[in-house]
Amino acid sequence: MITKRIIPCLDVKDGRVVKGVRFAGLSDVSSPVALAQYYTENGADELVFYDITASAEGRSLFTDILRETASRVFIPLTVGGGINTLEDFDRVLKCGADKVSVNSGAIRNPALIREAALRYGSQCVVLSVDVKRVDGQFRVFGRGGRDDTGMEAIAWIKEGVALGAGEVVVNSIDTDGVKGGFDLALLKEVCAAVNVPVIASGGAGKMEDFTQLFQTIPTIDAGLAASVFHFGEIAIPDLKRELQRNGILVR
C-alpha cells in the first residue's frame, strides 16, 4: 500500500482563509500565513492554497499574500485560482509554489494542461475538478462551483490526465463542508479511471472518515480537508496515529 498523505486546504478570499458549506456561506477563519506556518510545524504532508474567487472575479491570483505564505511553508505547496495561462503558472511558481492547480482555466482551454506539462513537467500540473450530481450524472462545475459546464466528470478527468495532468484533486460539492464523510462513490470511479495520484476533497468530519476513505479505496493517495483542521476538530498528529493503528501507512 502506498504511503497516504494528509493535506490541509487554505481557501483564501480577500487575503483571509474562509470556509463554507457546499461552496457557499463563507465565514472568516484565519490568516493564511499563520495557518501555513502552523500546518508546516504540525505534521501536514502538503498544503493547498486556493484563491477561491479569482476565477469568478476574472482576475489573477493575489501574489503578495501567496509569497508571504510560501515563505513560511517547508512542505510541498500547491496553488490554484485564476490560472488561465502559462504566464500564470510562471508567476505562481516564482512566488514559491511547487505545483499549480488548474480548474476553470483548463475547462476553457484544455490545451493549457498539455502546454504546462511540456514546460514544467506533469508533476507540476494538478487538475482540480469540482463535481456535483445532476440528474444522476457526475457533472463538472466551473468558476468556484458556480457554473454547470454540462461536462461529465469522469470523462473530463480522463481527458485532463491524457493531456498531462500529473495529479487530480476531486472536490465533491455534494459533500463539501457537510462533514458526513468523503464521496466514496465518486472517488471510486475516479481512481478506476486514471493511473495518477488522486486526492479526495470534501466531506471529512472526523478521523474515522479518513480511515474509511483509505480502507475503502486503497488506491487513493491523499485526503484533503479544511475546517476540521482549521478549527482544531482533528489534530493531524492524532489523525496519523489513528491511521497507523488501523494499518494505514502514513508519513
Tab-separated table of C-alpha atoms in Angstrom:
chain	number	residue	atom	x	y	z
A	1	MET	CA	0.000	0.000	0.000
A	2	ILE	CA	1.294	3.471	-0.856
A	3	THR	CA	2.013	5.941	1.944
A	4	LYS	CA	-1.009	8.203	2.388
A	5	ARG	CA	-0.791	11.997	2.517
A	6	ILE	CA	-2.798	14.319	4.769
A	7	ILE	CA	-3.313	17.728	3.177
A	8	PRO	CA	-4.921	20.814	4.741
A	9	CYS	CA	-6.514	23.263	2.300
A	10	LEU	CA	-6.471	27.045	2.627
A	11	ASP	CA	-9.430	28.575	0.775
A	12	VAL	CA	-8.407	32.226	0.515
A	13	LYS	CA	-10.710	35.199	-0.195
A	14	ASP	CA	-9.545	38.810	0.098
A	15	GLY	CA	-6.343	37.635	1.787
A	16	ARG	CA	-8.097	35.612	4.512
A	17	VAL	CA	-8.810	31.891	4.896
A	18	VAL	CA	-12.572	31.251	4.702
A	19	LYS	CA	-14.787	28.179	4.894
A	20	GLY	CA	-18.313	27.446	3.740
A	21	VAL	CA	-20.705	24.580	3.140
A	22	ARG	CA	-21.201	23.230	-0.402
A	23	PHE	CA	-19.118	26.180	-1.693
A	24	ALA	CA	-21.493	28.789	-0.157
A	25	GLY	CA	-21.975	30.768	3.071
A	26	LEU	CA	-18.303	31.654	3.546
A	27	SER	CA	-17.096	32.636	7.017
A	28	ASP	CA	-13.726	34.013	8.117
A	29	VAL	CA	-11.246	31.590	9.690
A	30	SER	CA	-7.718	33.000	9.964
A	31	SER	CA	-4.637	34.352	8.226
A	32	PRO	CA	-3.233	32.019	5.539
A	33	VAL	CA	0.276	32.910	6.668
A	34	ALA	CA	-0.368	31.875	10.279
A	35	LEU	CA	-2.187	28.683	9.269
A	36	ALA	CA	0.516	27.712	6.776
A	37	GLN	CA	3.179	28.008	9.440
A	38	TYR	CA	1.047	26.031	11.908
A	39	TYR	CA	0.494	23.155	9.463
A	40	THR	CA	4.143	23.064	8.423
A	41	GLU	CA	5.073	22.578	12.092
A	42	ASN	CA	2.268	20.122	12.894
A	43	GLY	CA	2.628	17.175	10.571
A	44	ALA	CA	0.880	18.147	7.325
A	45	ASP	CA	2.404	16.361	4.327
A	46	GLU	CA	1.493	19.074	1.844
A	47	LEU	CA	-0.539	22.265	1.721
A	48	VAL	CA	-3.049	23.534	-0.841
A	49	PHE	CA	-3.695	27.278	-1.304
A	50	TYR	CA	-6.744	28.254	-3.391
A	51	ASP	CA	-7.613	31.855	-4.247
A	52	ILE	CA	-11.266	30.806	-4.441
A	53	THR	CA	-12.772	33.922	-6.047
A	54	ALA	CA	-10.064	34.710	-8.630
A	55	SER	CA	-11.830	32.877	-11.480
A	56	ALA	CA	-15.296	34.175	-10.608
A	57	GLU	CA	-13.963	37.739	-10.369
A	58	GLY	CA	-11.991	37.375	-13.608
A	59	ARG	CA	-8.667	38.370	-12.103
A	60	SER	CA	-5.232	36.935	-11.456
A	61	LEU	CA	-4.352	35.233	-8.197
A	62	PHE	CA	-3.154	37.574	-5.451
A	63	THR	CA	0.604	37.062	-5.308
A	64	ASP	CA	1.548	39.223	-2.309
A	65	ILE	CA	-0.239	37.060	0.278
A	66	LEU	CA	0.884	33.921	-1.598
A	67	ARG	CA	4.528	34.955	-1.486
A	68	GLU	CA	4.304	35.612	2.256
A	69	THR	CA	2.512	32.300	2.837
A	70	ALA	CA	5.027	30.328	0.750
A	71	SER	CA	7.894	31.812	2.752
A	72	ARG	CA	6.562	30.024	5.877
A	73	VAL	CA	5.972	26.641	4.199
A	74	PHE	CA	8.602	23.892	4.141
A	75	ILE	CA	6.365	21.167	2.721
A	76	PRO	CA	5.106	20.890	-0.889
A	77	LEU	CA	2.711	23.732	-1.729
A	78	THR	CA	0.022	23.507	-4.426
A	79	VAL	CA	-1.543	26.785	-5.541
A	80	GLY	CA	-4.660	27.439	-7.631
A	81	GLY	CA	-7.200	30.099	-8.502
A	82	GLY	CA	-7.374	32.183	-11.670
A	83	ILE	CA	-4.785	30.054	-13.513
A	84	ASN	CA	-5.529	30.669	-17.189
A	85	THR	CA	-2.167	30.944	-18.981
A	86	LEU	CA	1.413	29.707	-18.851
A	87	GLU	CA	2.299	33.163	-17.519
A	88	ASP	CA	0.037	32.450	-14.531
A	89	PHE	CA	1.914	29.176	-13.944
A	90	ASP	CA	5.218	31.029	-14.114
A	91	ARG	CA	4.109	33.778	-11.738
A	92	VAL	CA	2.778	31.362	-9.116
A	93	LEU	CA	5.841	29.109	-9.265
A	94	LYS	CA	8.099	32.127	-8.826
A	95	CYS	CA	6.116	33.021	-5.693
A	96	GLY	CA	7.131	29.702	-4.143
A	97	ALA	CA	4.562	27.145	-5.282
A	98	ASP	CA	5.750	23.598	-6.015
A	99	LYS	CA	2.661	22.591	-8.005
A	100	VAL	CA	-0.037	24.576	-9.806
A	101	SER	CA	-3.699	23.637	-9.747
A	102	VAL	CA	-5.875	24.338	-12.796
A	103	ASN	CA	-9.658	24.196	-12.866
A	104	SER	CA	-11.776	26.752	-14.760
A	105	GLY	CA	-8.831	27.822	-16.927
A	106	ALA	CA	-8.390	24.240	-18.137
A	107	ILE	CA	-12.133	23.872	-18.785
A	108	ARG	CA	-11.994	26.916	-21.058
A	109	ASN	CA	-8.714	25.863	-22.681
A	110	PRO	CA	-7.774	22.181	-22.184
A	111	ALA	CA	-4.567	22.739	-24.181
A	112	LEU	CA	-3.262	24.673	-21.164
A	113	ILE	CA	-2.728	21.337	-19.382
A	114	ARG	CA	-0.536	19.968	-22.166
A	115	GLU	CA	1.405	23.225	-22.592
A	116	ALA	CA	2.110	23.455	-18.869
A	117	ALA	CA	3.086	19.781	-18.618
A	118	LEU	CA	5.533	20.181	-21.506
A	119	ARG	CA	7.096	23.284	-19.981
A	120	TYR	CA	7.144	22.413	-16.280
A	121	GLY	CA	6.599	18.639	-16.175
A	122	SER	CA	3.438	16.686	-15.400
A	123	GLN	CA	4.360	16.511	-11.716
A	124	CYS	CA	3.789	20.280	-11.551
A	125	VAL	CA	0.289	20.230	-13.091
A	126	VAL	CA	-2.637	19.396	-10.797
A	127	LEU	CA	-6.124	19.102	-12.277
A	128	SER	CA	-8.683	20.257	-9.717
A	129	VAL	CA	-12.267	19.263	-10.538
A	130	ASP	CA	-15.410	20.491	-8.752
A	131	VAL	CA	-18.038	17.775	-9.122
A	132	LYS	CA	-21.762	17.699	-8.304
A	133	ARG	CA	-24.501	15.201	-9.085
A	134	VAL	CA	-27.001	16.497	-11.638
A	135	ASP	CA	-29.779	14.207	-12.909
A	136	GLY	CA	-27.843	11.132	-11.786
A	137	GLN	CA	-24.623	12.191	-13.529
A	138	PHE	CA	-21.329	13.410	-12.056
A	139	ARG	CA	-21.105	16.897	-13.578
A	140	VAL	CA	-18.137	19.301	-13.733
A	141	PHE	CA	-18.729	22.782	-12.331
A	142	GLY	CA	-16.611	25.839	-13.117
A	143	ARG	CA	-15.922	29.257	-11.574
A	144	GLY	CA	-15.687	28.012	-7.999
A	145	GLY	CA	-18.677	25.706	-8.253
A	146	ARG	CA	-20.958	28.371	-9.737
A	147	ASP	CA	-21.410	27.149	-13.309
A	148	ASP	CA	-22.631	23.766	-14.525
A	149	THR	CA	-20.414	23.097	-17.549
A	150	GLY	CA	-22.543	20.185	-18.755
A	151	MET	CA	-19.369	18.052	-18.890
A	152	GLU	CA	-19.374	14.538	-17.406
A	153	ALA	CA	-16.741	14.476	-14.666
A	154	ILE	CA	-15.060	11.100	-15.181
A	155	ALA	CA	-14.606	11.745	-18.923
A	156	TRP	CA	-13.140	15.205	-18.208
A	157	ILE	CA	-10.720	13.827	-15.612
A	158	LYS	CA	-9.538	11.123	-18.047
A	159	GLU	CA	-9.016	13.793	-20.725
A	160	GLY	CA	-7.064	16.010	-18.313
A	161	VAL	CA	-4.744	13.170	-17.344
A	162	ALA	CA	-4.256	12.220	-21.005
A	163	LEU	CA	-3.260	15.836	-21.695
A	164	GLY	CA	-0.579	15.656	-18.999
A	165	ALA	CA	-2.015	16.391	-15.549
A	166	GLY	CA	0.134	14.517	-13.044
A	167	GLU	CA	-2.331	14.610	-10.162
A	168	VAL	CA	-6.084	15.062	-9.674
A	169	VAL	CA	-7.919	16.750	-6.808
A	170	VAL	CA	-11.574	15.669	-6.717
A	171	ASN	CA	-13.724	18.251	-4.910
A	172	SER	CA	-17.200	16.893	-4.181
A	173	ILE	CA	-19.623	19.820	-3.946
A	174	ASP	CA	-22.295	17.453	-2.595
A	175	THR	CA	-20.212	16.616	0.494
A	176	ASP	CA	-18.185	19.864	0.874
A	177	GLY	CA	-18.332	21.193	4.427
A	178	VAL	CA	-21.125	18.789	5.410
A	179	LYS	CA	-18.753	16.619	7.500
A	180	GLY	CA	-20.589	13.412	6.672
A	181	GLY	CA	-17.637	11.624	5.102
A	182	PHE	CA	-15.893	11.641	1.728
A	183	ASP	CA	-17.802	10.997	-1.511
A	184	LEU	CA	-16.668	7.383	-1.845
A	185	ALA	CA	-18.846	6.518	-4.864
A	186	LEU	CA	-17.371	9.390	-6.879
A	187	LEU	CA	-13.815	8.736	-5.737
A	188	LYS	CA	-14.001	5.026	-6.601
A	189	GLU	CA	-14.944	5.905	-10.180
A	190	VAL	CA	-12.123	8.426	-10.499
A	191	CYS	CA	-9.486	6.037	-9.125
A	192	ALA	CA	-10.665	3.313	-11.504
A	193	ALA	CA	-10.429	5.695	-14.464
A	194	VAL	CA	-6.903	7.151	-14.086
A	195	ASN	CA	-3.454	5.997	-13.033
A	196	VAL	CA	-2.129	9.218	-11.465
A	197	PRO	CA	-2.370	10.214	-7.785
A	198	VAL	CA	-5.913	11.150	-6.722
A	199	ILE	CA	-6.643	13.439	-3.767
A	200	ALA	CA	-10.039	13.249	-2.063
A	201	SER	CA	-11.592	16.571	-1.043
A	202	GLY	CA	-14.899	17.395	0.600
A	203	GLY	CA	-16.735	15.789	3.495
A	204	ALA	CA	-14.238	14.971	6.258
A	205	GLY	CA	-15.847	15.418	9.673
A	206	LYS	CA	-13.966	13.021	11.926
A	207	MET	CA	-10.883	10.824	11.953
A	208	GLU	CA	-12.932	7.756	11.037
A	209	ASP	CA	-13.776	9.393	7.697
A	210	PHE	CA	-10.090	9.278	6.704
A	211	THR	CA	-9.780	5.677	7.896
A	212	GLN	CA	-12.855	4.720	5.871
A	213	LEU	CA	-11.515	6.554	2.804
A	214	PHE	CA	-8.163	4.748	2.770
A	215	GLN	CA	-9.584	1.335	3.683
A	216	THR	CA	-12.433	1.518	1.152
A	217	ILE	CA	-10.277	2.878	-1.707
A	218	PRO	CA	-6.726	1.562	-1.172
A	219	THR	CA	-5.520	3.245	-4.381
A	220	ILE	CA	-6.404	6.773	-3.259
A	221	ASP	CA	-3.300	8.809	-2.462
A	222	ALA	CA	-4.390	11.541	-0.092
A	223	GLY	CA	-7.169	13.040	1.960
A	224	LEU	CA	-7.646	16.796	1.904
A	225	ALA	CA	-9.695	18.801	4.399
A	226	ALA	CA	-10.122	22.327	5.681
A	227	SER	CA	-12.416	23.239	8.566
A	228	VAL	CA	-11.830	20.108	10.681
A	229	PHE	CA	-8.139	21.038	10.736
A	230	HIS	CA	-8.604	24.828	10.930
A	231	PHE	CA	-10.904	24.663	13.968
A	232	GLY	CA	-8.903	22.000	15.785
A	233	GLU	CA	-11.563	19.294	15.484
A	234	ILE	CA	-8.862	16.954	14.171
A	235	ALA	CA	-5.175	17.360	15.000
A	236	ILE	CA	-3.012	15.947	12.221
A	237	PRO	CA	-0.580	14.107	14.571
A	238	ASP	CA	-3.573	12.413	16.244
A	239	LEU	CA	-5.049	11.533	12.854
A	240	LYS	CA	-1.803	9.941	11.706
A	241	ARG	CA	-1.568	7.868	14.877
A	242	GLU	CA	-5.157	6.709	14.357
A	243	LEU	CA	-4.445	5.753	10.741
A	244	GLN	CA	-1.326	3.825	11.793
A	245	ARG	CA	-3.387	1.958	14.391
A	246	ASN	CA	-5.654	0.888	11.540
A	247	GLY	CA	-2.754	-0.395	9.450
A	248	ILE	CA	-2.669	2.572	7.082
A	249	LEU	CA	0.805	3.782	6.095
A	250	VAL	CA	1.388	7.494	6.687
A	251	ARG	CA	4.438	9.689	6.545
